[in-house]
Amino acid sequence: MLNEEQFYYFVYSWIVIGFITFLVNLKIKAPYGRHTKTTWGPMIDNRLGWIIMELPALLTCPIIYFLGQGEKAPVTLFFISLWLLHYINRTLIFPFRIKTNGKKMPLAITFSAIFFNLINGFICGHFLGNIAQYGNDWWESWPFIAGTILFAFGFFVNNQSDHILIHLRKPGETGYRIPKGGFFRYVSCPNLFGEIIEWIGFALMTFALPTLTFALWTMYNLIPRALAHHEWYQSRFDDYPEDRKAVFPRLL
Ligand SMILES: NC(=O)c1ccc[n+]([C@@H]2O[C@H](COP(=O)([O-])OP(=O)(O)OC[C@H]3O[C@@H](n4cnc5c(N)ncnc54)[C@H](OP(=O)(O)O)[C@@H]3O)[C@@H](O)[C@H]2O)c1
């Protein structure tokens, strides 16, 4: 197992790799959902792809946490509960709610997401299970309180927006409409905005580099995707709301 110094070298390297991935993501749209391509090799059913690619995140962080040598303080158990809350939804509920009949994604996307989820799950689980030390007063600290509020807000926006998107289609439909309501008033991708805010909240409540790394990786993946979705909406719908931003209200 890595000692603490080696672990932090690994975390710094992962941040740099993430930034390179961000630059690549700005140039090449990740080919799933509306941007899917058949030229990326073998394909897998969309629903199955979502389950397989998110499962490592659901499992890795809690397993590594519980196997870790550190004290299982109530506050770290709370952090793991939030992780489980998010990933039980993303892995075991969301894939069964989406209307994705007959749609496929490249296996290459599934495998790259598995890799990303394994590393991020390891980094967060190892930190919380072996390194983290929070006193009993952490519950009353400002990072904990502010981070929890941000996480709850992000979780709400993410789920509300996914709910609106899922209900744009009637059963069996696979086309696209202009989403309205909720935070779609402000941005094209409030689900991605909500997800980014959730993990910034998680980084704040845990106040640590490893969890910040995960928040950064979420931005590295989701900001380019939101920009691509926004451009796609604008090119596809003549009546697309002009004042809508891509991902951050009033900013971007
Ligand atoms: N943490 C991370 O790094 C990460 C990475 C990726 C995703 N996620 C999360 O996973 C969730 C899904 O991500 P995503 O990128 O697939 O989101 P998305 O492109 O917005 O799609 C979400 C679902 O809604 C459907 N949909 C989207 N826009 C629609 C429209 N205008 N009309 C009708 N249906 C529409 C999509 O169908 P199609 O699939 O047919 O387009 C898909 O089933 C989000 O909550 C996101 O935050 C997290």
PDB file of C-alpha atoms and ligand atoms in Angstrom:
ATOM      1  CA  MET A   1       0.000   0.000   0.000  1.00  0.00           C
ATOM      2  CA  LEU A   2       1.143   3.578  -0.682  1.00  0.00           C
ATOM      3  CA  ASN A   3       2.560   5.612   2.189  1.00  0.00           C
ATOM      4  CA  GLU A   4       1.128   9.099   2.676  1.00  0.00           C
ATOM      5  CA  GLU A   5       3.844  10.859   0.663  1.00  0.00           C
ATOM      6  CA  GLN A   6       3.487   8.448  -2.269  1.00  0.00           C
ATOM      7  CA  PHE A   7      -0.287   8.817  -2.094  1.00  0.00           C
ATOM      8  CA  TYR A   8      -0.068  12.605  -2.397  1.00  0.00           C
ATOM      9  CA  TYR A   9       2.394  12.318  -5.339  1.00  0.00           C
ATOM     10  CA  PHE A  10      -0.202  10.109  -6.979  1.00  0.00           C
ATOM     11  CA  VAL A  11      -2.965  12.651  -6.263  1.00  0.00           C
ATOM     12  CA  TYR A  12      -0.909  15.538  -7.743  1.00  0.00           C
ATOM     13  CA  SER A  13      -0.154  13.450 -10.839  1.00  0.00           C
ATOM     14  CA  TRP A  14      -3.853  12.638 -11.187  1.00  0.00           C
ATOM     15  CA  ILE A  15      -4.705  16.348 -11.109  1.00  0.00           C
ATOM     16  CA  VAL A  16      -2.235  16.979 -13.955  1.00  0.00           C
ATOM     17  CA  ILE A  17      -3.594  14.023 -15.969  1.00  0.00           C
ATOM     18  CA  GLY A  18      -7.097  15.408 -15.363  1.00  0.00           C
ATOM     19  CA  PHE A  19      -6.118  18.808 -16.730  1.00  0.00           C
ATOM     20  CA  ILE A  20      -4.703  17.200 -19.890  1.00  0.00           C
ATOM     21  CA  THR A  21      -7.965  15.213 -20.171  1.00  0.00           C
ATOM     22  CA  PHE A  22      -9.875  18.500 -19.862  1.00  0.00           C
ATOM     23  CA  LEU A  23      -7.954  19.974 -22.832  1.00  0.00           C
ATOM     24  CA  VAL A  24      -8.614  16.809 -24.862  1.00  0.00           C
ATOM     25  CA  ASN A  25     -12.321  16.889 -23.881  1.00  0.00           C
ATOM     26  CA  LEU A  26     -12.554  20.455 -25.185  1.00  0.00           C
ATOM     27  CA  LYS A  27     -11.318  19.244 -28.599  1.00  0.00           C
ATOM     28  CA  ILE A  28     -13.020  15.829 -28.781  1.00  0.00           C
ATOM     29  CA  LYS A  29     -16.639  15.432 -27.648  1.00  0.00           C
ATOM     30  CA  ALA A  30     -17.062  12.294 -25.520  1.00  0.00           C
ATOM     31  CA  PRO A  31     -19.136  10.127 -27.895  1.00  0.00           C
ATOM     32  CA  TYR A  32     -22.117   9.076 -25.775  1.00  0.00           C
ATOM     33  CA  GLY A  33     -25.703  10.298 -25.543  1.00  0.00           C
ATOM     34  CA  ARG A  34     -26.431  12.841 -28.333  1.00  0.00           C
ATOM     35  CA  HIS A  35     -22.750  12.866 -29.391  1.00  0.00           C
ATOM     36  CA  THR A  36     -22.487   9.086 -29.744  1.00  0.00           C
ATOM     37  CA  LYS A  37     -20.422   7.713 -32.672  1.00  0.00           C
ATOM     38  CA  THR A  38     -20.199   4.279 -34.236  1.00  0.00           C
ATOM     39  CA  THR A  39     -16.562   4.858 -35.291  1.00  0.00           C
ATOM     40  CA  TRP A  40     -15.168   4.274 -31.788  1.00  0.00           C
ATOM     41  CA  GLY A  41     -15.162   0.467 -31.988  1.00  0.00           C
ATOM     42  CA  PRO A  42     -17.565  -2.037 -30.403  1.00  0.00           C
ATOM     43  CA  MET A  43     -20.731  -0.657 -28.829  1.00  0.00           C
ATOM     44  CA  ILE A  44     -22.691  -1.602 -25.708  1.00  0.00           C
ATOM     45  CA  ASP A  45     -26.321  -1.035 -24.758  1.00  0.00           C
ATOM     46  CA  ASN A  46     -26.625   2.418 -23.157  1.00  0.00           C
ATOM     47  CA  ARG A  47     -28.419   1.308 -19.987  1.00  0.00           C
ATOM     48  CA  LEU A  48     -25.971  -1.555 -19.371  1.00  0.00           C
ATOM     49  CA  GLY A  49     -23.060   0.794 -20.130  1.00  0.00           C
ATOM     50  CA  TRP A  50     -24.225   3.244 -17.446  1.00  0.00           C
ATOM     51  CA  ILE A  51     -24.524   0.500 -14.817  1.00  0.00           C
ATOM     52  CA  ILE A  52     -21.137  -1.046 -15.619  1.00  0.00           C
ATOM     53  CA  MET A  53     -19.269   2.242 -15.750  1.00  0.00           C
ATOM     54  CA  GLU A  54     -20.698   3.661 -12.514  1.00  0.00           C
ATOM     55  CA  LEU A  55     -20.483   0.447 -10.453  1.00  0.00           C
ATOM     56  CA  PRO A  56     -16.730   0.856  -9.706  1.00  0.00           C
ATOM     57  CA  ALA A  57     -17.421   4.297  -8.194  1.00  0.00           C
ATOM     58  CA  LEU A  58     -20.288   2.939  -6.090  1.00  0.00           C
ATOM     59  CA  LEU A  59     -18.114   0.122  -4.707  1.00  0.00           C
ATOM     60  CA  THR A  60     -14.474   1.247  -4.677  1.00  0.00           C
ATOM     61  CA  CYS A  61     -14.663   4.241  -2.346  1.00  0.00           C
ATOM     62  CA  PRO A  62     -16.759   2.568   0.422  1.00  0.00           C
ATOM     63  CA  ILE A  63     -14.834  -0.742   0.229  1.00  0.00           C
ATOM     64  CA  ILE A  64     -11.430   0.960   0.473  1.00  0.00           C
ATOM     65  CA  TYR A  65     -12.770   3.181   3.251  1.00  0.00           C
ATOM     66  CA  PHE A  66     -14.035   0.247   5.340  1.00  0.00           C
ATOM     67  CA  LEU A  67     -10.845  -1.772   4.747  1.00  0.00           C
ATOM     68  CA  GLY A  68      -8.702   1.218   5.787  1.00  0.00           C
ATOM     69  CA  GLN A  69      -6.829   1.323   9.074  1.00  0.00           C
ATOM     70  CA  GLY A  70      -8.183   4.717  10.155  1.00  0.00           C
ATOM     71  CA  GLU A  71     -10.814   5.293  12.815  1.00  0.00           C
ATOM     72  CA  LYS A  72     -14.366   5.095  11.392  1.00  0.00           C
ATOM     73  CA  ALA A  73     -15.521   8.334  12.956  1.00  0.00           C
ATOM     74  CA  PRO A  74     -19.207   9.302  12.556  1.00  0.00           C
ATOM     75  CA  VAL A  75     -18.238  12.283  10.377  1.00  0.00           C
ATOM     76  CA  THR A  76     -16.376  10.113   7.849  1.00  0.00           C
ATOM     77  CA  LEU A  77     -19.300   7.655   7.891  1.00  0.00           C
ATOM     78  CA  PHE A  78     -21.499  10.630   7.011  1.00  0.00           C
ATOM     79  CA  PHE A  79     -19.228  11.430   4.019  1.00  0.00           C
ATOM     80  CA  ILE A  80     -19.408   7.827   2.826  1.00  0.00           C
ATOM     81  CA  SER A  81     -23.213   7.878   3.200  1.00  0.00           C
ATOM     82  CA  LEU A  82     -23.392  10.901   0.875  1.00  0.00           C
ATOM     83  CA  TRP A  83     -21.145   9.112  -1.617  1.00  0.00           C
ATOM     84  CA  LEU A  84     -23.463   6.074  -1.477  1.00  0.00           C
ATOM     85  CA  LEU A  85     -26.559   8.265  -1.797  1.00  0.00           C
ATOM     86  CA  HIS A  86     -25.193   9.777  -5.004  1.00  0.00           C
ATOM     87  CA  TYR A  87     -23.864   6.571  -6.542  1.00  0.00           C
ATOM     88  CA  ILE A  88     -26.793   4.305  -5.642  1.00  0.00           C
ATOM     89  CA  ASN A  89     -28.923   6.740  -7.616  1.00  0.00           C
ATOM     90  CA  ARG A  90     -26.451   7.046 -10.507  1.00  0.00           C
ATOM     91  CA  THR A  91     -25.724   3.303 -10.786  1.00  0.00           C
ATOM     92  CA  LEU A  92     -28.894   1.507  -9.776  1.00  0.00           C
ATOM     93  CA  ILE A  93     -31.755   3.992 -10.282  1.00  0.00           C
ATOM     94  CA  PHE A  94     -30.860   6.520 -13.024  1.00  0.00           C
ATOM     95  CA  PRO A  95     -30.071   3.876 -15.715  1.00  0.00           C
ATOM     96  CA  PHE A  96     -33.535   2.352 -15.254  1.00  0.00           C
ATOM     97  CA  ARG A  97     -35.282   5.733 -15.493  1.00  0.00           C
ATOM     98  CA  ILE A  98     -33.716   7.015 -18.749  1.00  0.00           C
ATOM     99  CA  LYS A  99     -35.668   6.521 -21.987  1.00  0.00           C
ATOM    100  CA  THR A 100     -32.853   5.083 -24.020  1.00  0.00           C
ATOM    101  CA  ASN A 101     -34.499   2.290 -26.029  1.00  0.00           C
ATOM    102  CA  GLY A 102     -32.094   0.840 -28.581  1.00  0.00           C
ATOM    103  CA  LYS A 103     -29.356   3.445 -27.942  1.00  0.00           C
ATOM    104  CA  LYS A 104     -25.752   2.371 -27.591  1.00  0.00           C
ATOM    105  CA  MET A 105     -22.436   3.833 -26.414  1.00  0.00           C
ATOM    106  CA  PRO A 106     -18.890   2.859 -27.431  1.00  0.00           C
ATOM    107  CA  LEU A 107     -17.262   0.315 -25.099  1.00  0.00           C
ATOM    108  CA  ALA A 108     -14.238   2.629 -25.133  1.00  0.00           C
ATOM    109  CA  ILE A 109     -16.313   5.190 -23.204  1.00  0.00           C
ATOM    110  CA  THR A 110     -17.448   2.536 -20.726  1.00  0.00           C
ATOM    111  CA  PHE A 111     -13.859   1.443 -20.104  1.00  0.00           C
ATOM    112  CA  SER A 112     -12.480   4.958 -19.769  1.00  0.00           C
ATOM    113  CA  ALA A 113     -15.244   5.798 -17.261  1.00  0.00           C
ATOM    114  CA  ILE A 114     -14.487   2.588 -15.316  1.00  0.00           C
ATOM    115  CA  PHE A 115     -10.828   3.666 -15.131  1.00  0.00           C
ATOM    116  CA  PHE A 116     -11.740   7.203 -14.021  1.00  0.00           C
ATOM    117  CA  ASN A 117     -14.190   5.878 -11.410  1.00  0.00           C
ATOM    118  CA  LEU A 118     -11.718   3.319 -10.029  1.00  0.00           C
ATOM    119  CA  ILE A 119      -8.999   5.923  -9.528  1.00  0.00           C
ATOM    120  CA  ASN A 120     -11.310   8.560  -8.052  1.00  0.00           C
ATOM    121  CA  GLY A 121     -13.002   5.988  -5.817  1.00  0.00           C
ATOM    122  CA  PHE A 122      -9.581   4.797  -4.644  1.00  0.00           C
ATOM    123  CA  ILE A 123      -8.334   8.340  -3.927  1.00  0.00           C
ATOM    124  CA  CYS A 124     -11.415   9.356  -1.913  1.00  0.00           C
ATOM    125  CA  GLY A 125     -11.772   5.975  -0.138  1.00  0.00           C
ATOM    126  CA  HIS A 126      -8.063   5.780   0.753  1.00  0.00           C
ATOM    127  CA  PHE A 127      -8.058   9.314   2.111  1.00  0.00           C
ATOM    128  CA  LEU A 128     -11.240   8.893   4.185  1.00  0.00           C
ATOM    129  CA  GLY A 129     -10.352   5.378   5.396  1.00  0.00           C
ATOM    130  CA  ASN A 130      -6.642   5.810   6.179  1.00  0.00           C
ATOM    131  CA  ILE A 131      -5.558   9.430   6.394  1.00  0.00           C
ATOM    132  CA  ALA A 132      -8.473  11.688   7.346  1.00  0.00           C
ATOM    133  CA  GLN A 133      -8.759  12.863  10.939  1.00  0.00           C
ATOM    134  CA  TYR A 134     -11.690  15.004  11.980  1.00  0.00           C
ATOM    135  CA  GLY A 135     -12.407  16.016  15.547  1.00  0.00           C
ATOM    136  CA  ASN A 136     -15.905  15.861  16.995  1.00  0.00           C
ATOM    137  CA  ASP A 137     -16.191  19.620  16.506  1.00  0.00           C
ATOM    138  CA  TRP A 138     -15.925  19.196  12.698  1.00  0.00           C
ATOM    139  CA  TRP A 139     -19.737  18.950  12.528  1.00  0.00           C
ATOM    140  CA  GLU A 140     -19.927  22.594  13.633  1.00  0.00           C
ATOM    141  CA  SER A 141     -17.100  23.912  11.443  1.00  0.00           C
ATOM    142  CA  TRP A 142     -17.865  26.356   8.626  1.00  0.00           C
ATOM    143  CA  PRO A 143     -16.417  24.106   5.836  1.00  0.00           C
ATOM    144  CA  PHE A 144     -18.629  21.252   6.995  1.00  0.00           C
ATOM    145  CA  ILE A 145     -21.789  23.350   7.180  1.00  0.00           C
ATOM    146  CA  ALA A 146     -21.168  25.280   3.932  1.00  0.00           C
ATOM    147  CA  GLY A 147     -20.104  22.095   2.096  1.00  0.00           C
ATOM    148  CA  THR A 148     -23.190  20.200   3.252  1.00  0.00           C
ATOM    149  CA  ILE A 149     -25.468  23.007   2.064  1.00  0.00           C
ATOM    150  CA  LEU A 150     -23.680  23.104  -1.313  1.00  0.00           C
ATOM    151  CA  PHE A 151     -23.844  19.312  -1.657  1.00  0.00           C
ATOM    152  CA  ALA A 152     -27.576  19.285  -0.880  1.00  0.00           C
ATOM    153  CA  PHE A 153     -28.220  22.124  -3.353  1.00  0.00           C
ATOM    154  CA  GLY A 154     -26.164  20.406  -6.080  1.00  0.00           C
ATOM    155  CA  PHE A 155     -27.871  17.071  -5.466  1.00  0.00           C
ATOM    156  CA  PHE A 156     -31.279  18.732  -5.739  1.00  0.00           C
ATOM    157  CA  VAL A 157     -30.432  20.599  -8.971  1.00  0.00           C
ATOM    158  CA  ASN A 158     -28.827  17.508 -10.521  1.00  0.00           C
ATOM    159  CA  ASN A 159     -31.815  15.288  -9.781  1.00  0.00           C
ATOM    160  CA  GLN A 160     -34.471  17.858 -10.616  1.00  0.00           C
ATOM    161  CA  SER A 161     -32.798  18.505 -13.989  1.00  0.00           C
ATOM    162  CA  ASP A 162     -32.318  14.806 -14.796  1.00  0.00           C
ATOM    163  CA  HIS A 163     -36.010  14.344 -13.908  1.00  0.00           C
ATOM    164  CA  ILE A 164     -37.075  17.109 -16.326  1.00  0.00           C
ATOM    165  CA  LEU A 165     -34.901  15.675 -19.117  1.00  0.00           C
ATOM    166  CA  ILE A 166     -36.169  12.124 -18.622  1.00  0.00           C
ATOM    167  CA  HIS A 167     -39.782  13.330 -18.836  1.00  0.00           C
ATOM    168  CA  LEU A 168     -39.239  15.168 -22.124  1.00  0.00           C
ATOM    169  CA  ARG A 169     -39.671  11.830 -23.879  1.00  0.00           C
ATOM    170  CA  LYS A 170     -42.774   9.668 -24.013  1.00  0.00           C
ATOM    171  CA  PRO A 171     -42.157   5.934 -23.548  1.00  0.00           C
ATOM    172  CA  GLY A 172     -40.373   4.596 -26.640  1.00  0.00           C
ATOM    173  CA  GLU A 173     -39.250   8.043 -27.890  1.00  0.00           C
ATOM    174  CA  THR A 174     -35.546   8.799 -28.358  1.00  0.00           C
ATOM    175  CA  GLY A 175     -35.568  12.333 -29.867  1.00  0.00           C
ATOM    176  CA  TYR A 176     -34.759  15.678 -28.285  1.00  0.00           C
ATOM    177  CA  ARG A 177     -36.815  18.727 -27.202  1.00  0.00           C
ATOM    178  CA  ILE A 178     -35.863  22.080 -25.670  1.00  0.00           C
ATOM    179  CA  PRO A 179     -35.907  21.522 -21.888  1.00  0.00           C
ATOM    180  CA  LYS A 180     -37.784  24.103 -19.821  1.00  0.00           C
ATOM    181  CA  GLY A 181     -38.336  24.843 -16.125  1.00  0.00           C
ATOM    182  CA  GLY A 182     -36.127  24.456 -13.070  1.00  0.00           C
ATOM    183  CA  PHE A 183     -32.561  25.639 -13.649  1.00  0.00           C
ATOM    184  CA  PHE A 184     -32.982  25.233 -17.417  1.00  0.00           C
ATOM    185  CA  ARG A 185     -34.110  28.878 -17.183  1.00  0.00           C
ATOM    186  CA  TYR A 186     -30.457  29.772 -16.702  1.00  0.00           C
ATOM    187  CA  VAL A 187     -28.336  27.055 -18.320  1.00  0.00           C
ATOM    188  CA  SER A 188     -28.525  24.299 -20.930  1.00  0.00           C
ATOM    189  CA  CYS A 189     -27.071  21.661 -18.591  1.00  0.00           C
ATOM    190  CA  PRO A 190     -28.244  22.209 -15.006  1.00  0.00           C
ATOM    191  CA  ASN A 191     -27.817  18.478 -14.341  1.00  0.00           C
ATOM    192  CA  LEU A 192     -24.087  18.844 -15.012  1.00  0.00           C
ATOM    193  CA  PHE A 193     -23.988  22.148 -13.074  1.00  0.00           C
ATOM    194  CA  GLY A 194     -25.682  20.401 -10.109  1.00  0.00           C
ATOM    195  CA  GLU A 195     -23.192  17.527 -10.232  1.00  0.00           C
ATOM    196  CA  ILE A 196     -20.244  19.951 -10.208  1.00  0.00           C
ATOM    197  CA  ILE A 197     -21.719  21.857  -7.230  1.00  0.00           C
ATOM    198  CA  GLU A 198     -22.319  18.569  -5.371  1.00  0.00           C
ATOM    199  CA  TRP A 199     -18.667  17.543  -5.554  1.00  0.00           C
ATOM    200  CA  ILE A 200     -17.403  21.054  -4.769  1.00  0.00           C
ATOM    201  CA  GLY A 201     -19.617  20.800  -1.665  1.00  0.00           C
ATOM    202  CA  PHE A 202     -18.123  17.395  -0.867  1.00  0.00           C
ATOM    203  CA  ALA A 203     -14.588  18.804  -1.246  1.00  0.00           C
ATOM    204  CA  LEU A 204     -15.482  21.706   1.037  1.00  0.00           C
ATOM    205  CA  MET A 205     -17.095  19.610   3.787  1.00  0.00           C
ATOM    206  CA  THR A 206     -14.103  17.237   3.807  1.00  0.00           C
ATOM    207  CA  PHE A 207     -11.627  20.096   3.237  1.00  0.00           C
ATOM    208  CA  ALA A 208      -8.958  17.925   1.633  1.00  0.00           C
ATOM    209  CA  LEU A 209      -6.895  17.704  -1.555  1.00  0.00           C
ATOM    210  CA  PRO A 210      -8.044  14.164  -2.540  1.00  0.00           C
ATOM    211  CA  THR A 211     -11.726  15.148  -2.541  1.00  0.00           C
ATOM    212  CA  LEU A 212     -10.901  18.443  -4.282  1.00  0.00           C
ATOM    213  CA  THR A 213      -9.196  16.332  -6.941  1.00  0.00           C
ATOM    214  CA  PHE A 214     -12.476  14.527  -7.524  1.00  0.00           C
ATOM    215  CA  ALA A 215     -14.335  17.846  -7.815  1.00  0.00           C
ATOM    216  CA  LEU A 216     -11.718  19.031 -10.338  1.00  0.00           C
ATOM    217  CA  TRP A 217     -12.081  15.832 -12.375  1.00  0.00           C
ATOM    218  CA  THR A 218     -15.861  16.317 -12.389  1.00  0.00           C
ATOM    219  CA  MET A 219     -15.311  19.779 -13.868  1.00  0.00           C
ATOM    220  CA  TYR A 220     -12.697  18.488 -16.326  1.00  0.00           C
ATOM    221  CA  ASN A 221     -15.309  16.037 -17.654  1.00  0.00           C
ATOM    222  CA  LEU A 222     -18.528  17.982 -17.387  1.00  0.00           C
ATOM    223  CA  ILE A 223     -17.635  21.555 -18.441  1.00  0.00           C
ATOM    224  CA  PRO A 224     -16.564  20.431 -21.958  1.00  0.00           C
ATOM    225  CA  ARG A 225     -19.659  18.202 -22.173  1.00  0.00           C
ATOM    226  CA  ALA A 226     -21.932  21.099 -21.202  1.00  0.00           C
ATOM    227  CA  LEU A 227     -20.266  23.370 -23.792  1.00  0.00           C
ATOM    228  CA  ALA A 228     -20.775  20.679 -26.440  1.00  0.00           C
ATOM    229  CA  HIS A 229     -24.457  20.201 -25.449  1.00  0.00           C
ATOM    230  CA  HIS A 230     -25.029  23.981 -25.506  1.00  0.00           C
ATOM    231  CA  GLU A 231     -23.521  24.352 -28.973  1.00  0.00           C
ATOM    232  CA  TRP A 232     -25.557  21.351 -30.145  1.00  0.00           C
ATOM    233  CA  TYR A 233     -28.845  22.903 -28.852  1.00  0.00           C
ATOM    234  CA  GLN A 234     -28.043  26.237 -30.510  1.00  0.00           C
ATOM    235  CA  SER A 235     -27.274  24.619 -33.864  1.00  0.00           C
ATOM    236  CA  ARG A 236     -30.318  22.321 -33.710  1.00  0.00           C
ATOM    237  CA  PHE A 237     -33.127  24.643 -32.498  1.00  0.00           C
ATOM    238  CA  ASP A 238     -33.723  28.071 -34.145  1.00  0.00           C
ATOM    239  CA  ASP A 239     -35.902  29.132 -31.202  1.00  0.00           C
ATOM    240  CA  TYR A 240     -33.356  28.148 -28.534  1.00  0.00           C
ATOM    241  CA  PRO A 241     -33.420  30.701 -25.635  1.00  0.00           C
ATOM    242  CA  GLU A 242     -30.641  33.220 -26.338  1.00  0.00           C
ATOM    243  CA  ASP A 243     -29.960  34.215 -22.747  1.00  0.00           C
ATOM    244  CA  ARG A 244     -29.305  30.638 -21.591  1.00  0.00           C
ATOM    245  CA  LYS A 245     -25.675  29.903 -20.667  1.00  0.00           C
ATOM    246  CA  ALA A 246     -24.079  26.454 -21.009  1.00  0.00           C
ATOM    247  CA  VAL A 247     -23.321  25.400 -17.435  1.00  0.00           C
ATOM    248  CA  PHE A 248     -22.754  28.248 -14.959  1.00  0.00           C
ATOM    249  CA  PRO A 249     -25.656  30.743 -14.666  1.00  0.00           C
ATOM    250  CA  ARG A 250     -24.678  34.185 -16.083  1.00  0.00           C
ATOM    251  CA  LEU A 251     -21.042  33.100 -16.507  1.00  0.00           C
ATOM    252  CA  LEU A 252     -20.387  30.336 -19.025  1.00  0.00           C
TER     253      LEU A 252
HETATM  254  N1  LIG B   1     -19.277  12.884 -12.319  1.00  0.00           N
HETATM  255  C1  LIG B   1     -19.059  12.817 -13.639  1.00  0.00           C
HETATM  256  O1  LIG B   1     -17.943  13.010 -14.092  1.00  0.00           O
HETATM  257  C2  LIG B   1     -20.210  12.514 -14.576  1.00  0.00           C
HETATM  258  C3  LIG B   1     -19.919  12.182 -15.906  1.00  0.00           C
HETATM  259  C4  LIG B   1     -20.971  11.957 -16.767  1.00  0.00           C
HETATM  260  C5  LIG B   1     -22.285  12.058 -16.316  1.00  0.00           C
HETATM  261  N2  LIG B   1     -22.550  12.359 -15.029  1.00  0.00           N
HETATM  262  C6  LIG B   1     -23.931  12.508 -14.577  1.00  0.00           C
HETATM  263  O2  LIG B   1     -24.769  11.550 -15.198  1.00  0.00           O
HETATM  264  C7  LIG B   1     -26.018  12.118 -15.599  1.00  0.00           C
HETATM  265  C8  LIG B   1     -26.241  11.954 -17.091  1.00  0.00           C
HETATM  266  O3  LIG B   1     -25.187  12.593 -17.781  1.00  0.00           O
HETATM  267  P1  LIG B   1     -25.275  12.896 -19.350  1.00  0.00           P
HETATM  268  O4  LIG B   1     -24.050  13.624 -19.714  1.00  0.00           O
HETATM  269  O5  LIG B   1     -25.666  11.654 -20.078  1.00  0.00           O
HETATM  270  O6  LIG B   1     -26.546  13.893 -19.360  1.00  0.00           O
HETATM  271  P2  LIG B   1     -27.436  14.339 -20.588  1.00  0.00           P
HETATM  272  O7  LIG B   1     -26.670  14.274 -21.863  1.00  0.00           O
HETATM  273  O8  LIG B   1     -28.051  15.639 -20.201  1.00  0.00           O
HETATM  274  O9  LIG B   1     -28.579  13.201 -20.674  1.00  0.00           O
HETATM  275  C9  LIG B   1     -29.349  12.830 -19.564  1.00  0.00           C
HETATM  276  C10 LIG B   1     -30.550  11.992 -20.062  1.00  0.00           C
HETATM  277  O10 LIG B   1     -31.569  12.842 -20.605  1.00  0.00           O
HETATM  278  C11 LIG B   1     -31.750  12.602 -22.016  1.00  0.00           C
HETATM  279  N3  LIG B   1     -31.829  13.941 -22.622  1.00  0.00           N
HETATM  280  C12 LIG B   1     -30.880  14.907 -22.519  1.00  0.00           C
HETATM  281  N4  LIG B   1     -31.282  16.020 -23.173  1.00  0.00           N
HETATM  282  C13 LIG B   1     -32.492  15.746 -23.700  1.00  0.00           C
HETATM  283  C14 LIG B   1     -33.423  16.511 -24.503  1.00  0.00           C
HETATM  284  N5  LIG B   1     -33.147  17.781 -24.836  1.00  0.00           N
HETATM  285  N6  LIG B   1     -34.568  15.930 -24.888  1.00  0.00           N
HETATM  286  C15 LIG B   1     -34.844  14.642 -24.515  1.00  0.00           C
HETATM  287  N7  LIG B   1     -34.026  13.872 -23.757  1.00  0.00           N
HETATM  288  C16 LIG B   1     -32.843  14.416 -23.352  1.00  0.00           C
HETATM  289  C17 LIG B   1     -30.512  11.838 -22.459  1.00  0.00           C
HETATM  290  O11 LIG B   1     -30.799  11.042 -23.586  1.00  0.00           O
HETATM  291  P3  LIG B   1     -29.608  10.570 -24.616  1.00  0.00           P
HETATM  292  O12 LIG B   1     -28.678   9.736 -23.796  1.00  0.00           O
HETATM  293  O13 LIG B   1     -30.354   9.801 -25.644  1.00  0.00           O
HETATM  294  O14 LIG B   1     -28.948  11.817 -25.139  1.00  0.00           O
HETATM  295  C18 LIG B   1     -30.202  11.039 -21.201  1.00  0.00           C
HETATM  296  O15 LIG B   1     -31.037   9.913 -21.107  1.00  0.00           O
HETATM  297  C19 LIG B   1     -25.972  13.584 -15.171  1.00  0.00           C
HETATM  298  O16 LIG B   1     -26.668  13.768 -13.965  1.00  0.00           O
HETATM  299  C20 LIG B   1     -24.490  13.868 -14.995  1.00  0.00           C
HETATM  300  O17 LIG B   1     -24.285  14.858 -14.016  1.00  0.00           O
HETATM  301  C21 LIG B   1     -21.516  12.577 -14.157  1.00  0.00           C
END
